[in-house]
Coordinates of C-alpha atoms in Angstrom, one line a residue:
X1 CA -29.8 129.4 -66.4
X2 CA -29.8 127.3 -63.7
X3 CA -26.3 127.2 -62.2
X4 CA -25.1 124.1 -60.0
X5 CA -22.5 123.8 -57.1
X6 CA -19.6 121.3 -57.4
X7 CA -21.5 119.4 -54.7
X8 CA -24.7 119.1 -56.7
X9 CA -22.6 117.9 -59.9
X10 CA -21.0 115.4 -57.7
X11 CA -24.5 114.0 -56.5
X12 CA -26.0 114.0 -59.8
X13 CA -23.0 112.0 -61.4
X14 CA -23.3 109.6 -58.5
X15 CA -27.0 109.3 -58.8
X16 CA -27.1 108.9 -62.5
X17 CA -23.8 106.3 -62.7
X18 CA -25.9 103.8 -60.8
X19 CA -27.4 100.8 -62.5
X20 CA -25.2 101.5 -65.5
X21 CA -27.3 104.2 -66.7
X22 CA -24.5 106.4 -68.3
X23 CA -26.7 108.4 -70.5
X24 CA -29.3 109.2 -67.7
X25 CA -29.8 112.5 -66.0
X26 CA -31.8 114.2 -63.2
X27 CA -35.2 115.4 -64.6
X28 CA -36.8 118.5 -63.1
X29 CA -40.5 118.8 -64.0
X30 CA -43.1 121.4 -62.3
X31 CA -45.7 119.3 -60.3
X32 CA -47.5 122.4 -59.1
X33 CA -47.3 126.3 -59.6
X34 CA -48.7 128.8 -57.3
X35 CA -48.0 132.4 -56.7
X36 CA -45.4 131.4 -53.8
X37 CA -43.5 129.4 -56.4
X38 CA -43.3 125.8 -57.9
X39 CA -43.2 122.4 -56.5
X40 CA -40.8 120.7 -58.6
X41 CA -40.7 116.7 -59.1
X42 CA -37.3 115.2 -59.5
X43 CA -36.7 112.0 -61.2
X44 CA -33.9 110.0 -62.9
X45 CA -34.3 110.0 -66.6
X46 CA -33.0 107.7 -69.2
X47 CA -32.9 110.5 -71.6
X48 CA -34.5 114.1 -72.0
X49 CA -38.0 114.3 -73.1
X50 CA -39.0 116.3 -76.3
X51 CA -39.0 120.1 -75.4
X52 CA -36.5 119.6 -72.3
X53 CA -33.6 121.8 -71.8
X54 CA -30.5 119.8 -71.3
X55 CA -27.7 121.2 -69.2
X56 CA -24.4 119.2 -68.9
X57 CA -21.0 119.6 -67.3
X58 CA -17.5 118.5 -68.1
X59 CA -17.8 115.9 -65.5
X60 CA -20.7 114.2 -67.4
X61 CA -23.5 115.3 -64.8
X62 CA -26.8 115.9 -66.9
X63 CA -29.7 117.8 -66.0
X64 CA -33.0 117.6 -68.0
X65 CA -35.4 120.8 -67.4
X66 CA -38.9 120.4 -68.5
X67 CA -39.8 123.8 -70.4
X68 CA -41.8 125.1 -67.1
X69 CA -39.3 124.2 -64.9
X70 CA -36.5 125.6 -67.0
X71 CA -38.3 129.1 -66.9
X72 CA -38.7 128.7 -63.2
X73 CA -35.1 127.6 -62.5
X74 CA -33.4 130.3 -65.1
X75 CA -32.2 132.3 -62.0
X76 CA -31.6 129.5 -59.5
X77 CA -28.6 127.7 -58.1
X78 CA -28.8 123.8 -57.5
X79 CA -27.0 122.6 -54.6
X80 CA -26.9 119.7 -52.1
X81 CA -27.2 120.0 -48.5
X82 CA -26.9 117.4 -45.4
X83 CA -30.0 117.1 -43.1
X84 CA -29.6 116.1 -39.5
X85 CA -29.8 112.4 -40.3
X86 CA -27.0 112.7 -42.9
X87 CA -29.2 112.3 -45.9
X88 CA -28.3 114.6 -48.9
X89 CA -31.1 116.5 -50.4
X90 CA -31.1 118.9 -53.3
X91 CA -31.9 122.4 -52.6
X92 CA -32.8 125.5 -55.1
X93 CA -31.5 128.9 -54.1
X94 CA -31.7 132.2 -55.7
X95 CA -28.6 133.2 -57.6
X96 CA -26.6 135.9 -55.9
X97 CA -26.9 139.2 -57.7
X98 CA -23.8 139.9 -59.9

């Protein structure tokens, strides 16, 4: 299952609480898949679509995973990293081996 860092949870909560969208979540869908991996599309969604896997946290952050994206992200960690301009970007990394 996709894991999320505390920074990612905070960023998702901040994004989805804008515009009064309390039930919204961050939705991942596979835009394009290749041997090298998958290109993901991110969007703020008011609700999960049929078949989406829904991940929630105690703080209320919600992530909706389209079935193909859920399969791709099953062993990944979602984090937020700051670039040189100070912009926050979501990053998907491999989960460390247990």
